[in-house]
Tab-separated table of C-alpha atoms in Angstrom:
chain	number	residue	atom	x	y	z
U	1484	MET	CA	40.979	3.136	6.432
U	1485	ALA	CA	41.111	4.875	2.998
U	1486	GLY	CA	40.689	1.116	1.165
U	1487	TYR	CA	36.866	1.466	2.516
U	1488	PRO	CA	36.151	4.676	0.315
U	1489	PHE	CA	38.565	3.057	-2.585
U	1490	ALA	CA	36.788	-0.252	-2.028
U	1491	LEU	CA	33.283	1.452	-2.587
U	1492	PHE	CA	34.441	3.052	-5.721
U	1493	TYR	CA	35.506	-0.413	-7.292
U	1494	ARG	CA	32.341	-2.179	-6.342
U	1495	HIS	CA	30.082	0.732	-8.157
U	1496	TYR	CA	32.148	1.539	-11.078
U	1497	LEU	CA	34.339	-0.678	-11.707
U	1498	PHE	CA	33.533	-4.259	-10.531
U	1499	TYR	CA	32.646	-5.868	-14.166
U	1500	LYS	CA	34.774	-3.377	-15.850
U	1501	GLU	CA	38.062	-3.914	-18.287
U	1502	SER	CA	40.440	-5.775	-16.767
U	1503	TYR	CA	43.040	-3.462	-17.793
U	1504	LEU	CA	41.044	-0.883	-15.600
U	1505	ILE	CA	40.709	-2.469	-12.665
U	1506	HIS	CA	44.165	-3.298	-12.064
U	1507	LEU	CA	45.497	0.372	-13.451
U	1508	PHE	CA	42.838	1.800	-10.467
U	1509	HIS	CA	44.573	-0.713	-7.781
U	1510	THR	CA	48.043	0.366	-8.681
U	1511	PHE	CA	47.296	3.787	-8.792
U	1512	THR	CA	45.176	3.623	-5.708
U	1513	GLY	CA	48.339	1.405	-3.700
U	1514	LEU	CA	51.066	3.669	-5.251
U	1515	SER	CA	49.100	6.686	-3.428
U	1516	ILE	CA	49.081	5.437	-0.537
U	1517	ALA	CA	52.489	4.338	-0.611
U	1518	TYR	CA	53.660	8.094	-1.656
U	1519	PHE	CA	51.414	9.050	1.016
U	1520	ASN	CA	53.134	7.173	4.236
U	1521	PHE	CA	56.968	6.678	2.637
U	1522	GLY	CA	57.418	9.511	0.211
U	1523	ASN	CA	59.903	8.912	-2.186
U	1524	GLN	CA	60.984	5.200	-0.991
U	1525	LEU	CA	57.966	3.551	-2.905
U	1526	TYR	CA	60.367	3.241	-5.574
U	1527	HIS	CA	61.389	-0.131	-3.091
U	1528	SER	CA	58.575	-1.515	-3.976
U	1529	LEU	CA	58.165	-0.287	-7.812
U	1530	LEU	CA	62.194	-1.612	-8.416
U	1531	CYS	CA	61.174	-5.254	-6.861
U	1532	ILE	CA	57.953	-5.699	-9.062
U	1533	VAL	CA	59.165	-4.641	-11.784
U	1534	LEU	CA	62.477	-6.895	-11.741
U	1535	GLN	CA	60.011	-9.840	-10.595
U	1536	PHE	CA	58.103	-9.256	-14.135
U	1537	LEU	CA	61.547	-9.681	-15.545
U	1538	ILE	CA	61.902	-12.859	-13.681
U	1539	LEU	CA	59.828	-14.311	-14.890
U	1540	ARG	CA	59.632	-13.658	-17.810
U	1541	LEU	CA	63.416	-13.919	-18.797
U	1542	MET	CA	64.363	-16.978	-16.503
U	1543	GLY	CA	60.276	-18.474	-17.396
U	1544	ARG	CA	58.697	-21.517	-15.162
U	1545	THR	CA	62.145	-22.582	-13.999
U	1546	ILE	CA	63.619	-23.780	-10.454
U	1547	THR	CA	67.020	-20.650	-11.310
U	1548	ALA	CA	63.958	-18.427	-11.523
U	1549	VAL	CA	62.614	-19.365	-8.108
U	1550	LEU	CA	66.030	-19.602	-6.004
U	1551	THR	CA	66.582	-16.051	-7.908
U	1552	THR	CA	63.900	-14.441	-6.614
U	1553	PHE	CA	63.866	-15.842	-3.482
U	1554	CYS	CA	67.326	-14.313	-2.418
U	1555	PHE	CA	66.577	-11.284	-4.557
U	1556	GLN	CA	63.534	-10.267	-2.149
U	1557	MET	CA	64.688	-11.585	0.692
U	1558	VAL	CA	67.877	-10.369	0.329
U	1559	TYR	CA	66.727	-7.043	-0.575
U	1560	LEU	CA	63.723	-6.787	2.606
U	1561	LEU	CA	66.980	-8.099	4.884
U	1562	ALA	CA	69.752	-4.815	3.385
U	1563	GLY	CA	66.521	-2.549	3.916
U	1564	TYR	CA	66.308	-3.926	7.577
U	1565	TYR	CA	70.135	-3.721	8.030
U	1566	TYR	CA	70.153	0.207	6.793
U	1567	THR	CA	66.957	1.946	8.244
U	1568	ALA	CA	66.344	-0.528	11.429
U	1569	THR	CA	66.756	1.576	14.560
U	1570	ASP	CA	66.029	0.361	18.103
U	1571	ASN	CA	61.977	0.791	18.365
U	1572	TYR	CA	59.525	-0.209	16.585
U	1573	ASP	CA	59.940	0.926	12.726
U	1574	ILE	CA	57.050	2.092	10.611
U	1575	LYS	CA	58.787	2.572	7.223
U	1576	TRP	CA	59.080	1.007	3.603
U	1577	THR	CA	60.268	-1.960	4.972
U	1578	MET	CA	56.953	-2.514	7.034
U	1579	PRO	CA	55.030	-2.869	3.407
U	1580	HIS	CA	58.322	-4.431	2.156
U	1581	CYS	CA	58.324	-7.526	4.195
U	1582	VAL	CA	54.287	-8.191	3.077
U	1583	LEU	CA	55.374	-7.509	-0.493
U	1584	THR	CA	58.540	-9.572	-0.197
U	1585	LEU	CA	56.375	-13.093	0.254
U	1586	LYS	CA	53.345	-12.183	-2.358
U	1587	LEU	CA	56.579	-12.022	-4.925
U	1588	ILE	CA	58.060	-15.093	-3.795
U	1589	GLY	CA	54.515	-17.181	-4.220
U	1590	LEU	CA	54.174	-15.436	-7.517
U	1591	ALA	CA	57.346	-17.321	-8.591
U	1592	VAL	CA	56.507	-20.535	-6.956
U	1593	ASP	CA	52.945	-20.907	-8.294
U	1594	TYR	CA	54.078	-19.325	-12.127
U	1595	PHE	CA	56.884	-22.272	-11.305
U	1596	ASP	CA	54.192	-24.727	-10.760
U	1597	GLY	CA	51.672	-23.650	-13.872
U	1598	GLY	CA	54.314	-25.327	-16.412
U	1599	LYS	CA	54.400	-28.787	-14.277
U	1600	ASP	CA	52.164	-31.525	-14.903
U	1601	GLN	CA	49.137	-31.060	-13.036
U	1602	ASN	CA	48.700	-34.520	-11.857
U	1603	SER	CA	53.019	-34.171	-10.177
U	1604	LEU	CA	50.943	-31.370	-8.182
U	1605	SER	CA	49.278	-31.624	-4.843
U	1606	SER	CA	45.338	-30.677	-5.480
U	1607	GLU	CA	46.695	-27.377	-3.057
U	1608	GLN	CA	49.470	-26.955	-5.191
U	1609	GLN	CA	46.934	-27.272	-8.916
U	1610	LYS	CA	44.633	-24.311	-7.042
U	1611	TYR	CA	47.551	-21.568	-6.218
U	1612	ALA	CA	49.430	-22.629	-9.695
U	1613	ILE	CA	49.803	-20.123	-12.169
U	1614	ARG	CA	48.907	-21.617	-16.641
U	1615	GLY	CA	48.913	-18.074	-17.675
U	1616	VAL	CA	51.749	-16.274	-18.178
U	1617	PRO	CA	50.938	-12.535	-16.270
U	1618	SER	CA	51.406	-9.350	-17.647
U	1619	LEU	CA	53.292	-5.863	-15.719
U	1620	LEU	CA	50.208	-4.791	-15.324
U	1621	GLU	CA	48.422	-7.715	-13.990
U	1622	VAL	CA	51.642	-8.127	-11.186
U	1623	ALA	CA	51.641	-4.601	-10.745
U	1624	GLY	CA	47.669	-4.921	-9.363
U	1625	PHE	CA	48.207	-7.604	-7.765
U	1626	SER	CA	51.196	-6.129	-5.806
U	1627	TYR	CA	49.604	-3.287	-5.137
U	1628	PHE	CA	46.618	-3.591	-4.120
U	1629	TYR	CA	45.291	-1.606	-1.658
U	1630	GLY	CA	43.272	-3.983	0.769
U	1631	ALA	CA	46.895	-5.452	1.421
U	1632	PHE	CA	49.523	-3.550	0.716
U	1633	LEU	CA	50.603	-2.258	4.122
U	1634	VAL	CA	50.009	-5.173	6.654
U	1635	GLY	CA	48.851	-7.197	4.441
U	1636	PRO	CA	46.594	-10.320	4.559
U	1637	GLN	CA	48.490	-12.291	1.792
U	1638	PHE	CA	46.392	-13.685	-1.082
U	1639	SER	CA	47.223	-15.427	-4.932
U	1640	MET	CA	47.359	-13.841	-7.702
U	1641	ASN	CA	45.072	-16.642	-9.344
U	1642	HIS	CA	42.919	-15.582	-6.130
U	1643	TYR	CA	43.599	-11.435	-7.558
U	1644	MET	CA	42.426	-12.147	-10.899
U	1645	LYS	CA	39.672	-13.857	-9.776
U	1646	LEU	CA	38.622	-11.004	-8.337
U	1647	VAL	CA	39.655	-9.022	-11.892
U	1648	GLN	CA	37.475	-11.298	-13.838
U	1649	GLY	CA	34.213	-10.655	-11.651
U	1650	GLN	CA	34.031	-14.377	-10.110
U	1651	LEU	CA	34.495	-13.416	-6.558
U	1652	THR	CA	30.175	-12.644	-5.834
U	1653	ASP	CA	28.230	-14.293	-3.804
U	1654	ILE	CA	25.160	-12.922	-6.483
U	1655	PRO	CA	26.544	-13.919	-10.805
U	1656	GLY	CA	25.898	-11.056	-12.843
U	1657	LYS	CA	25.867	-8.359	-9.623
U	1658	ILE	CA	28.167	-7.077	-6.947
U	1659	PRO	CA	28.847	-9.023	-3.879
U	1660	ASN	CA	26.721	-8.230	-1.097
U	1661	SER	CA	29.258	-8.005	1.021
U	1662	THR	CA	28.502	-5.013	2.906
U	1663	ILE	CA	27.455	-6.152	6.194
U	1664	PRO	CA	30.055	-9.014	6.891
U	1665	ALA	CA	33.018	-5.820	5.748
U	1666	LEU	CA	31.076	-3.802	8.307
U	1667	LYS	CA	31.306	-6.229	11.142
U	1668	ARG	CA	34.887	-6.916	10.427
U	1669	LEU	CA	35.655	-3.245	10.404
U	1670	SER	CA	34.029	-2.570	14.157
U	1671	LEU	CA	35.512	-5.611	15.904
U	1672	GLY	CA	38.653	-4.092	14.549
U	1673	LEU	CA	37.126	-0.685	16.559
U	1674	VAL	CA	36.966	-1.729	19.455
U	1675	TYR	CA	40.139	-3.506	19.717
U	1676	LEU	CA	41.173	-0.386	18.196
U	1677	VAL	CA	39.726	1.088	21.009
U	1678	GLY	CA	40.713	-0.789	23.399
U	1679	TYR	CA	44.455	-0.742	22.665
U	1680	THR	CA	44.172	3.161	22.284
U	1681	LEU	CA	43.130	3.693	26.056
U	1682	LEU	CA	45.030	1.372	27.706
U	1683	SER	CA	48.539	1.306	25.398
U	1684	PRO	CA	49.293	4.568	27.887
U	1685	HIS	CA	49.913	2.679	31.063
U	1686	ILE	CA	49.995	-1.221	29.660
U	1687	THR	CA	53.758	-0.896	27.749
U	1688	GLU	CA	56.775	-2.873	27.278
U	1689	ASP	CA	58.853	0.122	28.448
U	1690	TYR	CA	57.694	-0.366	32.090
U	1691	LEU	CA	59.230	-4.126	31.767
U	1692	LEU	CA	62.802	-1.826	31.371
U	1693	THR	CA	62.385	0.295	34.358
U	1694	GLU	CA	63.562	-0.199	38.411
U	1695	ASP	CA	59.799	0.080	39.193
U	1696	TYR	CA	59.619	-3.519	37.544
U	1697	ASP	CA	62.166	-4.356	38.935
U	1698	ASN	CA	61.376	-3.611	42.749
U	1699	HIS	CA	58.049	-5.187	42.478
U	1700	PRO	CA	57.602	-8.986	43.792
U	1701	PHE	CA	58.260	-11.852	41.533
U	1702	TRP	CA	54.358	-12.998	40.775
U	1703	PHE	CA	53.872	-9.306	39.817
U	1704	ARG	CA	56.296	-8.880	37.275
U	1705	CYS	CA	54.448	-12.685	35.924
U	1706	MET	CA	51.216	-11.314	36.031
U	1707	TYR	CA	52.287	-7.675	34.328
U	1708	MET	CA	54.280	-10.228	31.549
U	1709	LEU	CA	50.974	-11.737	31.487
U	1710	ILE	CA	48.522	-8.794	30.630
U	1711	TRP	CA	51.035	-7.052	28.487
U	1712	GLY	CA	51.720	-10.528	26.862
U	1713	LYS	CA	48.302	-10.906	25.763
U	1714	PHE	CA	47.612	-6.826	25.496
U	1715	VAL	CA	50.271	-5.709	22.786
U	1716	LEU	CA	48.933	-8.248	20.228
U	1717	TYR	CA	45.704	-6.249	20.156
U	1718	LYS	CA	47.622	-3.029	17.901
U	1719	TYR	CA	47.822	-6.515	14.947
U	1720	VAL	CA	44.738	-7.895	15.642
U	1721	THR	CA	43.028	-3.968	15.178
U	1722	CYS	CA	44.893	-4.012	11.693
U	1723	TRP	CA	43.911	-7.422	10.318
U	1724	LEU	CA	40.410	-7.117	11.248
U	1725	VAL	CA	39.784	-3.300	9.246
U	1726	THR	CA	41.977	-4.203	6.403
U	1727	GLU	CA	39.657	-7.971	6.118
U	1728	GLY	CA	36.907	-5.708	5.997
U	1729	VAL	CA	38.741	-3.802	3.015
U	1730	CYS	CA	39.166	-6.967	1.635
U	1731	ILE	CA	35.306	-8.285	2.431
U	1732	LEU	CA	34.041	-4.971	0.761
U	1733	THR	CA	35.629	-5.472	-2.675
U	1734	GLY	CA	34.837	-9.303	-3.047
U	1735	LEU	CA	38.193	-10.547	-2.624
U	1736	GLY	CA	37.321	-12.217	0.679
U	1737	PHE	CA	34.374	-14.254	-1.082
U	1738	ASN	CA	34.886	-17.947	0.200
U	1739	GLY	CA	32.355	-20.060	-2.131
U	1740	PHE	CA	29.316	-21.336	0.078
U	1741	GLU	CA	28.364	-23.399	3.277
U	1742	GLU	CA	26.509	-26.268	2.787
U	1743	LYS	CA	23.582	-24.870	4.046
U	1744	GLY	CA	24.150	-21.558	0.948
U	1745	LYS	CA	25.314	-19.233	3.032
U	1746	ALA	CA	28.404	-17.433	1.427
U	1747	LYS	CA	31.242	-17.509	3.170
U	1748	TRP	CA	33.566	-14.542	3.570
U	1749	ASP	CA	36.829	-15.537	5.280
U	1750	ALA	CA	39.360	-16.004	2.524
U	1751	CYS	CA	41.543	-13.010	3.440
U	1752	ALA	CA	40.589	-13.637	7.793
U	1753	ASN	CA	43.975	-12.985	9.412
U	1754	MET	CA	42.336	-13.384	12.868
U	1755	LYS	CA	39.519	-15.895	14.439
U	1756	VAL	CA	38.913	-14.259	17.041
U	1757	TRP	CA	37.025	-15.957	18.822
U	1758	LEU	CA	39.247	-18.571	19.055
U	1759	PHE	CA	42.436	-16.249	20.308
U	1760	GLU	CA	40.706	-14.517	23.126
U	1761	THR	CA	39.087	-18.438	24.161
U	1762	ASN	CA	41.694	-21.279	22.971
U	1763	PRO	CA	44.141	-22.381	26.229
U	1764	ARG	CA	46.975	-23.907	24.152
U	1765	PHE	CA	49.798	-22.225	22.550
U	1766	THR	CA	48.364	-23.939	19.530
U	1767	GLY	CA	45.652	-22.268	19.105
U	1768	THR	CA	46.796	-18.755	19.402
U	1769	ILE	CA	49.311	-19.748	16.133
U	1770	ALA	CA	45.869	-21.080	14.551
U	1771	SER	CA	43.858	-17.692	15.121
U	1772	PHE	CA	46.569	-15.179	14.336
U	1773	ASN	CA	48.063	-13.958	11.521
U	1774	ILE	CA	46.258	-17.093	9.623
U	1775	ASN	CA	47.510	-16.251	6.099
U	1776	THR	CA	51.284	-15.490	6.810
U	1777	ASN	CA	51.062	-18.854	8.393
U	1778	ALA	CA	49.606	-21.060	5.917
U	1779	TRP	CA	51.957	-18.910	3.291
U	1780	VAL	CA	54.857	-19.981	5.077
U	1781	SER	CA	53.134	-23.557	5.369
U	1782	ARG	CA	52.690	-23.883	1.617
U	1783	TYR	CA	55.552	-22.544	-0.050
U	1784	PHE	CA	58.231	-23.386	2.481
U	1785	PHE	CA	57.246	-25.774	5.153
U	1786	LYS	CA	56.292	-28.397	3.036
U	1787	ARG	CA	58.661	-28.048	0.216
U	1788	LEU	CA	61.396	-28.781	2.780
U	1789	LYS	CA	59.239	-32.324	2.509
U	1790	PHE	CA	62.502	-33.835	1.309
U	1791	LEU	CA	64.636	-33.599	4.410
U	1792	GLY	CA	61.988	-36.166	6.010
U	1793	ASN	CA	62.029	-34.087	9.007
U	1794	LYS	CA	59.217	-32.706	10.648
U	1795	GLU	CA	60.946	-30.804	13.301
U	1796	LEU	CA	63.582	-29.625	11.340
U	1797	SER	CA	61.506	-28.377	9.048
U	1798	GLN	CA	59.537	-26.775	11.648
U	1799	GLY	CA	62.665	-25.325	12.403
U	1800	LEU	CA	63.557	-23.622	9.359
U	1801	SER	CA	60.503	-22.586	8.801
U	1802	LEU	CA	60.413	-20.408	12.114
U	1803	LEU	CA	63.854	-18.969	11.281
U	1804	PHE	CA	62.997	-17.871	8.066
U	1805	LEU	CA	59.585	-16.100	9.578
U	1806	ALA	CA	62.188	-14.768	12.480
U	1807	LEU	CA	64.729	-13.416	9.946
U	1808	TRP	CA	61.564	-12.085	7.337
U	1809	HIS	CA	60.467	-10.269	10.761
U	1810	GLY	CA	64.418	-8.343	10.977
U	1811	LEU	CA	67.768	-8.489	12.027
U	1812	HIS	CA	67.013	-8.131	15.539
U	1813	SER	CA	67.885	-10.922	17.917
U	1814	GLY	CA	64.265	-11.562	19.856
U	1815	TYR	CA	62.504	-11.909	16.202
U	1816	LEU	CA	65.190	-15.286	16.923
U	1817	VAL	CA	64.062	-15.773	20.634
U	1818	CYS	CA	60.544	-15.572	20.475
U	1819	PHE	CA	60.479	-17.797	17.447
U	1820	GLN	CA	63.054	-20.561	19.200
U	1821	MET	CA	60.677	-20.426	22.387
U	1822	GLU	CA	57.301	-20.908	20.148
U	1823	PHE	CA	59.451	-24.025	18.931
U	1824	LEU	CA	59.761	-25.188	21.953
U	1825	ILE	CA	56.735	-24.842	23.320
U	1826	VAL	CA	55.085	-25.327	20.347
U	1827	ILE	CA	56.784	-29.549	20.898
U	1828	VAL	CA	56.505	-29.372	24.856
U	1829	GLU	CA	52.555	-29.088	24.387
U	1830	ARG	CA	52.118	-31.944	21.896
U	1831	GLN	CA	54.775	-33.662	23.851
U	1832	ALA	CA	52.225	-33.163	27.207
U	1833	ALA	CA	48.763	-33.535	25.175
U	1834	ARG	CA	49.737	-36.477	24.020
U	1835	LEU	CA	50.936	-37.620	27.828
U	1836	ILE	CA	47.336	-36.669	29.045
U	1837	GLN	CA	45.736	-38.836	25.862
U	1838	GLU	CA	47.015	-41.900	26.054
U	1839	SER	CA	47.914	-42.137	30.533
U	1840	PRO	CA	44.780	-43.637	31.968
U	1841	THR	CA	45.431	-41.724	35.301
U	1842	LEU	CA	45.641	-38.873	33.398
U	1843	SER	CA	43.258	-38.978	30.998
U	1844	ASN	CA	40.718	-39.757	33.705
U	1845	LEU	CA	41.484	-36.765	35.940
U	1846	ALA	CA	41.301	-34.586	33.249
U	1847	ALA	CA	37.658	-35.997	32.280
U	1848	ILE	CA	36.513	-34.797	35.844
U	1849	THR	CA	34.276	-32.526	35.146
U	1850	VAL	CA	34.219	-30.167	38.385
U	1851	LEU	CA	37.330	-29.463	37.603
U	1852	GLN	CA	37.445	-28.933	34.015
U	1853	PRO	CA	36.919	-24.867	35.319
U	1854	PHE	CA	40.349	-24.696	37.159
U	1855	TYR	CA	41.839	-26.816	34.497
U	1856	TYR	CA	41.047	-24.368	31.722
U	1857	LEU	CA	42.573	-21.186	34.425
U	1858	VAL	CA	45.873	-23.111	34.576
U	1859	GLN	CA	45.855	-23.668	31.110
U	1860	GLN	CA	45.064	-20.317	30.212
U	1861	THR	CA	47.676	-18.496	32.616
U	1862	ILE	CA	50.438	-20.601	31.532
U	1863	HIS	CA	49.206	-19.748	27.924
U	1864	TRP	CA	49.200	-16.008	28.763
U	1865	LEU	CA	52.404	-15.699	30.313
U	1866	PHE	CA	54.705	-17.318	28.728
U	1867	MET	CA	53.023	-16.316	25.549
U	1868	GLY	CA	53.924	-12.823	26.948
U	1869	TYR	CA	57.715	-13.719	27.864
U	1870	SER	CA	58.111	-14.715	24.320
U	1871	MET	CA	56.600	-11.653	23.371
U	1872	THR	CA	59.185	-9.887	25.363
U	1873	ALA	CA	62.242	-10.229	23.207
U	1874	PHE	CA	59.641	-9.619	19.976
U	1875	CYS	CA	59.226	-6.476	21.410
U	1876	LEU	CA	62.340	-5.355	22.317
U	1877	PHE	CA	64.163	-6.654	19.371
U	1878	THR	CA	67.798	-6.209	21.220
U	1879	TRP	CA	69.774	-8.202	23.558
U	1880	ASP	CA	70.372	-6.198	26.497
U	1881	LYS	CA	66.794	-5.722	26.751
U	1882	TRP	CA	65.167	-8.673	26.744
U	1883	LEU	CA	67.846	-10.469	28.900
U	1884	LYS	CA	67.322	-8.012	31.579
U	1885	VAL	CA	63.751	-8.293	31.677
U	1886	TYR	CA	64.571	-13.067	31.229
U	1887	LYS	CA	67.001	-12.186	34.234
U	1888	SER	CA	64.434	-9.898	35.887
U	1889	ILE	CA	62.317	-13.961	36.078
U	1890	TYR	CA	65.331	-16.330	35.799
U	1891	PHE	CA	64.596	-17.157	32.427
U	1892	LEU	CA	61.479	-18.648	33.368
U	1893	GLY	CA	60.211	-19.729	30.261
U	1894	HIS	CA	63.383	-21.606	29.081
U	1895	ILE	CA	64.047	-22.911	33.030
U	1896	PHE	CA	59.760	-24.378	32.708
U	1897	PHE	CA	59.894	-25.871	28.941
U	1898	LEU	CA	63.541	-27.029	28.686
U	1899	SER	CA	62.785	-28.875	31.924
U	1900	LEU	CA	59.732	-30.269	30.803
U	1901	LEU	CA	61.497	-31.193	27.355
U	1902	PHE	CA	63.667	-33.758	29.058
U	1903	ILE	CA	61.378	-34.427	32.101
U	1904	LEU	CA	58.001	-35.689	29.891
U	1905	PRO	CA	59.561	-38.826	27.999
U	1906	TYR	CA	60.441	-40.518	31.129
U	1907	ALA	CA	57.149	-39.269	32.659
U	1908	HIS	CA	55.140	-40.904	29.531
U	1909	LYS	CA	57.742	-44.238	30.147
U	1910	ALA	CA	56.469	-44.544	33.169
U	1911	MET	CA	52.734	-43.278	33.082
U	1912	VAL	CA	51.667	-45.116	30.027
U	1913	PRO	CA	50.695	-48.772	30.005
U	1914	ARG	CA	52.788	-50.939	27.940
U	1915	LYS	CA	49.528	-52.417	26.320
U	1916	GLU	CA	49.054	-49.069	25.094
U	1917	LYS	CA	52.154	-49.307	23.617
U	1918	LEU	CA	51.891	-52.015	21.490
U	1919	LYS	CA	48.325	-51.154	20.382
U	1920	LYS	CA	49.534	-47.932	19.106
U	1921	MET	CA	52.277	-50.042	17.361
U	1922	GLU	CA	49.578	-52.259	16.040
């Protein structure tokens, strides 16, 4: 929330000022937020930023610098988790530090790409590659930018420098006309905030561990998990919408123009709210939730594992990285293991329905569409809640107790489908269809 007055000050007094003043402003305000929340523990972020700058300067545009950055920043973060984590939801210096860790790793990779021949890079890598040599003040301003320091979103150094140079505006030569788009995201975030605040005392993960929950019928336990699984994500939705509004207000959210000439302000969007609320697939939720972090993992981790020659292996390793990045609790590993399993099964099921004439004809019956949608959403959010149970309860003794109470339904359901669907595909997809696909 403090980002809004900071953004207004920046817009009216600093937008077209000298770069060093803007970097100083971002550094000072970010450090102030860090001190307000974490006191003297702000030295953790300061230390990692200074050391990262030294790695870039001393090791240059080398793979050694990239690997050193990855190892140092991740080990520092994991050590922080090890020494500070409890069995509850921790809001400590490690929370913004996980955001900073990705920023600094991405910075090192982009700096490394900047030293390569442009023709050897993909179009995406060319967009983010850093050709110049960042100063310490630039790295600090980039890292401490008040609109993203605490909870994200992720953005590149090149995008940040466009902001500093006054390029991120829909009206060249003037401050961006972004007040209304920013207020829309803020207002939407406040709607989620009010809803979460009013309902959070009544829908809690702690209830999953009670005897009262265990004593209810099986259907009730599943329905509670379904409702809680959707509701628990709203605190993240709230934070990302509010901070996105700050980014839009400064101009950082500017993302060019649509075909009709209307300005787009979604460069820092971490949520696609309509897709999140309406899409009945797990892949839809993944595509609409924590967008910039997922894009970061895809850009700097998943696609860099192309040499492995196995998409599923690359995806599995990316999710393992995400689990460790979130923390050392076993619940994170279980949650992302479930995501990996569910996405594979969902793709198999979609392929079967698409290629089987019987199932595709059945799926096309208009009058049954609402029923299909209801069934899909029920399965979707029940097992989203199942996965989030481990994520939010952290330790094995807690999530194992809840999983036992519903007989490991999620694991049994998706592991069964993982083995059944290939045989169903053989039985239900005509050989001609398979030969046509091969051709």
